[in-house]
mmCIF file of C-alpha atoms in Angstrom:
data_model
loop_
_atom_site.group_PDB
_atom_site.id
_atom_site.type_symbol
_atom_site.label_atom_id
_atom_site.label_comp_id
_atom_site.label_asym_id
_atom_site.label_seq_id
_atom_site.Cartn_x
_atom_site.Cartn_y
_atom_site.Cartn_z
ATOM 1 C CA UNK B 1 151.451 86.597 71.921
ATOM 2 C CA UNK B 2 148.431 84.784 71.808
ATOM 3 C CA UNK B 3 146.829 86.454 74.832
ATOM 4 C CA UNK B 4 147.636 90.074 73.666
ATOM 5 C CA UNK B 5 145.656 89.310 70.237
ATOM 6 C CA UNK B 6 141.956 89.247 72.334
ATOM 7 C CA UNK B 7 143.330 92.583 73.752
ATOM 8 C CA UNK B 8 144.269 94.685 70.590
ATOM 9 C CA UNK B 9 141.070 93.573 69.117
ATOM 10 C CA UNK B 10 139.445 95.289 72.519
ATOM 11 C CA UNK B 11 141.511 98.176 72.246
ATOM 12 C CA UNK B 12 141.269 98.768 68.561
ATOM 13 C CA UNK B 13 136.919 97.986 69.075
ATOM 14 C CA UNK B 14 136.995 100.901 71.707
ATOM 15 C CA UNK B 15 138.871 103.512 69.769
ATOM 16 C CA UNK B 16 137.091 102.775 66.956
ATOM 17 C CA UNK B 17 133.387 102.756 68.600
ATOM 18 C CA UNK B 18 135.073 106.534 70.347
ATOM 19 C CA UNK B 19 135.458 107.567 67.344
ATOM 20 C CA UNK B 20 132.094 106.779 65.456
ATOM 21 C CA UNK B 21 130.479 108.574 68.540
ATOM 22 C CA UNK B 22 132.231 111.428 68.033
ATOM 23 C CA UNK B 23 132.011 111.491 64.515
ATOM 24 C CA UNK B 24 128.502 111.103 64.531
ATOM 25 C CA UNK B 25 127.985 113.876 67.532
ATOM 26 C CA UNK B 26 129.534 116.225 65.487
ATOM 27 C CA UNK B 27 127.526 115.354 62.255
ATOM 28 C CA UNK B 28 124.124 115.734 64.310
ATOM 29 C CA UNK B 29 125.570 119.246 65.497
ATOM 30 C CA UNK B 30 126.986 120.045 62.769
ATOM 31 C CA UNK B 31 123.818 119.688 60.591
ATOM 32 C CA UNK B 32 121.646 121.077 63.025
ATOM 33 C CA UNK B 33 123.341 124.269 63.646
ATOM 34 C CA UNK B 34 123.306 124.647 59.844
ATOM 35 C CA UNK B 35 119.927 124.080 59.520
ATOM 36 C CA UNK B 36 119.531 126.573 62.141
ATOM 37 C CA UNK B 37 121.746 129.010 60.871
ATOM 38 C CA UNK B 38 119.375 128.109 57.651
ATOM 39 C CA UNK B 39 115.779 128.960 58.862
ATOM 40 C CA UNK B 40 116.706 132.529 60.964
ATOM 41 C CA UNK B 41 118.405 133.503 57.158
ATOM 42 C CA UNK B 42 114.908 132.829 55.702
ATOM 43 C CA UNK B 43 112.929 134.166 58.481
ATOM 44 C CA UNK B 44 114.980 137.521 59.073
ATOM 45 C CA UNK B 45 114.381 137.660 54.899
ATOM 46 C CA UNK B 46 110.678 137.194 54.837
ATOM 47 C CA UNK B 47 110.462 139.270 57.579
ATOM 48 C CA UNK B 48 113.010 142.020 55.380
ATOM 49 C CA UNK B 49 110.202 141.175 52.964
ATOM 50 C CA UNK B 50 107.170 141.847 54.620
ATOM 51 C CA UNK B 51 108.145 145.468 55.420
ATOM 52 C CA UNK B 52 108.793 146.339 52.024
ATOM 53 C CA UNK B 53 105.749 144.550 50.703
ATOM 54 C CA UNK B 54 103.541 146.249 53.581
ATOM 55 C CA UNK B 55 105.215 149.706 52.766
ATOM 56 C CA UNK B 56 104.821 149.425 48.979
ATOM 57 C CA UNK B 57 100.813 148.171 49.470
ATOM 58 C CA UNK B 58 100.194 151.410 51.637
ATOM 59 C CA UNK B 59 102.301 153.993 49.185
ATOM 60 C CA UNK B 60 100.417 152.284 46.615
ATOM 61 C CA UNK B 61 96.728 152.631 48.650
ATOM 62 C CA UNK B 62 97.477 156.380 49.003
ATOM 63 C CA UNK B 63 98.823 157.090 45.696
ATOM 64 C CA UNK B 64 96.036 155.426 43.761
ATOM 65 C CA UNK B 65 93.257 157.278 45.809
ATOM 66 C CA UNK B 66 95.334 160.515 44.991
ATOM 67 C CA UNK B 67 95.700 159.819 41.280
ATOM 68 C CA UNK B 68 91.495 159.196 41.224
ATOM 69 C CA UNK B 69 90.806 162.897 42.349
ATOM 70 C CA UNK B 70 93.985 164.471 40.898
ATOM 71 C CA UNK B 71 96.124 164.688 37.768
ATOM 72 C CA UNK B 72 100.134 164.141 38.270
ATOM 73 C CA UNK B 73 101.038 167.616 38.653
ATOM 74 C CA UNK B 74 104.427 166.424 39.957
ATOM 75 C CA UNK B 75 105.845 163.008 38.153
ATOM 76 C CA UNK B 76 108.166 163.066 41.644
ATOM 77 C CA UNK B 77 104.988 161.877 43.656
ATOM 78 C CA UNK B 78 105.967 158.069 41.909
ATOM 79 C CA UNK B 79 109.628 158.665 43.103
ATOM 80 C CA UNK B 80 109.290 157.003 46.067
ATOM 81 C CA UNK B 81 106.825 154.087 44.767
ATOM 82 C CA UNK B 82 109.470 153.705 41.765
ATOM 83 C CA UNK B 83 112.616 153.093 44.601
ATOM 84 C CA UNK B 84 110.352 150.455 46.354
ATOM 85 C CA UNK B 85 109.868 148.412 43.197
ATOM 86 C CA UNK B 86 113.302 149.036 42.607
ATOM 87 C CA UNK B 87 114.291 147.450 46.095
ATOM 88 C CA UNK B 88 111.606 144.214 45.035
ATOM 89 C CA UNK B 89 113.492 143.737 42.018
ATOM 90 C CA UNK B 90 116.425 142.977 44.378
ATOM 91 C CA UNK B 91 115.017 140.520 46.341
ATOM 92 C CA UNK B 92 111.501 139.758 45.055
ATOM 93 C CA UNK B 93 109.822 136.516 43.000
ATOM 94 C CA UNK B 94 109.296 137.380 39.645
ATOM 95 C CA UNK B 95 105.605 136.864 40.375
ATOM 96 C CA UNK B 96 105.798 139.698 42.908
ATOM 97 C CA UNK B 97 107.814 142.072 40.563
ATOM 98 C CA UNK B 98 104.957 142.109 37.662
ATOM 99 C CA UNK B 99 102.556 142.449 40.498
ATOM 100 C CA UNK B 100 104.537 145.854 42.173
ATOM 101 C CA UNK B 101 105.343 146.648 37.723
ATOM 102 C CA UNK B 102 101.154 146.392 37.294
ATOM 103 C CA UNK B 103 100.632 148.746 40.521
ATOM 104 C CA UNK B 104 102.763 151.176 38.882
ATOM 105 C CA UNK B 105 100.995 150.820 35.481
ATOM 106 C CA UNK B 106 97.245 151.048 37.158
ATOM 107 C CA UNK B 107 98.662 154.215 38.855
ATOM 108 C CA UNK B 108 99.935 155.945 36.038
ATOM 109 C CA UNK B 109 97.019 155.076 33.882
ATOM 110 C CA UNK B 110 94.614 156.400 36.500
ATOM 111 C CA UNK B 111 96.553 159.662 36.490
ATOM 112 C CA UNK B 112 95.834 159.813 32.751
ATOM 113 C CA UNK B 113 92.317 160.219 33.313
ATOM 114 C CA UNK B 114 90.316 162.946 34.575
ATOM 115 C CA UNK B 115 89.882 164.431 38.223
ATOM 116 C CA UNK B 116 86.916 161.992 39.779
ATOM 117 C CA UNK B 117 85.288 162.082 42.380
ATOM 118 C CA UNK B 118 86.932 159.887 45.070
ATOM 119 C CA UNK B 119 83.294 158.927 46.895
ATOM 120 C CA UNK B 120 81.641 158.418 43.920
ATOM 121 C CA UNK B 121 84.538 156.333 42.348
ATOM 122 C CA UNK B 122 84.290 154.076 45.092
ATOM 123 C CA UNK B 123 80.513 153.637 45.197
ATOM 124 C CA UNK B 124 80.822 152.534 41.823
ATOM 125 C CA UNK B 125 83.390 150.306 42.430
ATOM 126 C CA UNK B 126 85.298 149.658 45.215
ATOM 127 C CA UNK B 127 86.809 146.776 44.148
ATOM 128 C CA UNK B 128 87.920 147.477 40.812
ATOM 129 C CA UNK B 129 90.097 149.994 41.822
ATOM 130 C CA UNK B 130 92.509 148.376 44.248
ATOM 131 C CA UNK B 131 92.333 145.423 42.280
ATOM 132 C CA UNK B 132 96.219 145.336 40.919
ATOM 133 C CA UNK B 133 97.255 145.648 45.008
ATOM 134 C CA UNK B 134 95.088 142.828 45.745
ATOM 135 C CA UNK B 135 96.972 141.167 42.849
ATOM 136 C CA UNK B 136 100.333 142.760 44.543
ATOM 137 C CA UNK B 137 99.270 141.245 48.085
ATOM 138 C CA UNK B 138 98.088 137.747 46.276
ATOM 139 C CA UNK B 139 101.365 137.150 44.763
ATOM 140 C CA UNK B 140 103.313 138.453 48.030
ATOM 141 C CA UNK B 141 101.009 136.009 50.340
ATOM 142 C CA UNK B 142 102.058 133.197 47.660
ATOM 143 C CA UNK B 143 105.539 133.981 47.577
ATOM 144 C CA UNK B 144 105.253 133.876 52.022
ATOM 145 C CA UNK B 145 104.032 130.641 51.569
ATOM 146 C CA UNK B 146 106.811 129.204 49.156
ATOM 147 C CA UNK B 147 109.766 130.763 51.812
ATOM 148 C CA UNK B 148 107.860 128.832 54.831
ATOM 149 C CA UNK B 149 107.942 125.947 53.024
ATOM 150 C CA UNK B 150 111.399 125.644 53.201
ATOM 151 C CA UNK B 151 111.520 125.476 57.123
#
């Protein structure tokens, strides 16, 4: 009995080191498809992201040139601008909602006013006027850099 003791204790030390391999293979793969599975989420939702942002900043662009040189004839022109903030409400920081909300605000208060002259306006003050969609793409290039931190 004596010389099957050394033997278990060989057997049982093999099984057992087996066993912590495997374990611990499938905890590395485990955790690293997760991860994985992890970073394409965030990337395929910035990247969700960045269309919308991109497509709100242009419909913004155009709409605010077209409310300096016209009144709002037709309150369905901020339809589509309305469904994109809409869509960032959904998904977007908070820091990027007021920033799409203050677009929409600029752009109804700039229909408000009177018929300018577009060339003239932007002589004046080029700046000034796209100044809530800088805002818009400030926030939206700080909110990029929060999601990419988490890769």
């Amino acid at each position: 009995m004596n010389g099957l003791a050394p033997a278990i204790v060989t057997g049982a030390a093999a099984v057992a080191g087996t066993l912590l391999g495997g374990l611990a293979s499938f905890a590395t793969t485990y955790f690293t498809v997760r991860r994985q599975g992890h970073d394409e989420r965030v990337l395929r939702d910035l990247e969700r992201r960045e269309e919308l942002y991109g497509s709100f900043n242009e419909l913004g662009s155009n709409l605010i040139l077209d409310a300096i040189e016209h009144p709002l004839d037709d309150p369905r022109k901020l339809i589509p601008i309305a469904g994109q903030a809409g869509r960032i409400r959904l998904t977007g920081s908070a820091e990027v909602l007021r920033a799409a909300e203050a677009v929409i605000d600029h752009l109804i208060e700039t229909y408000q006013r009177p018929p300018a002259d577009l060339r003239a306006v932007l002589r004046a003050g080029p700046h000034e006027i796209m100044a809530p969609l800088t805002a818009f793409t400030q926030a939206c290039r700080t909110e990029r850099q929060r999601m990419l931190r988490k890769l």
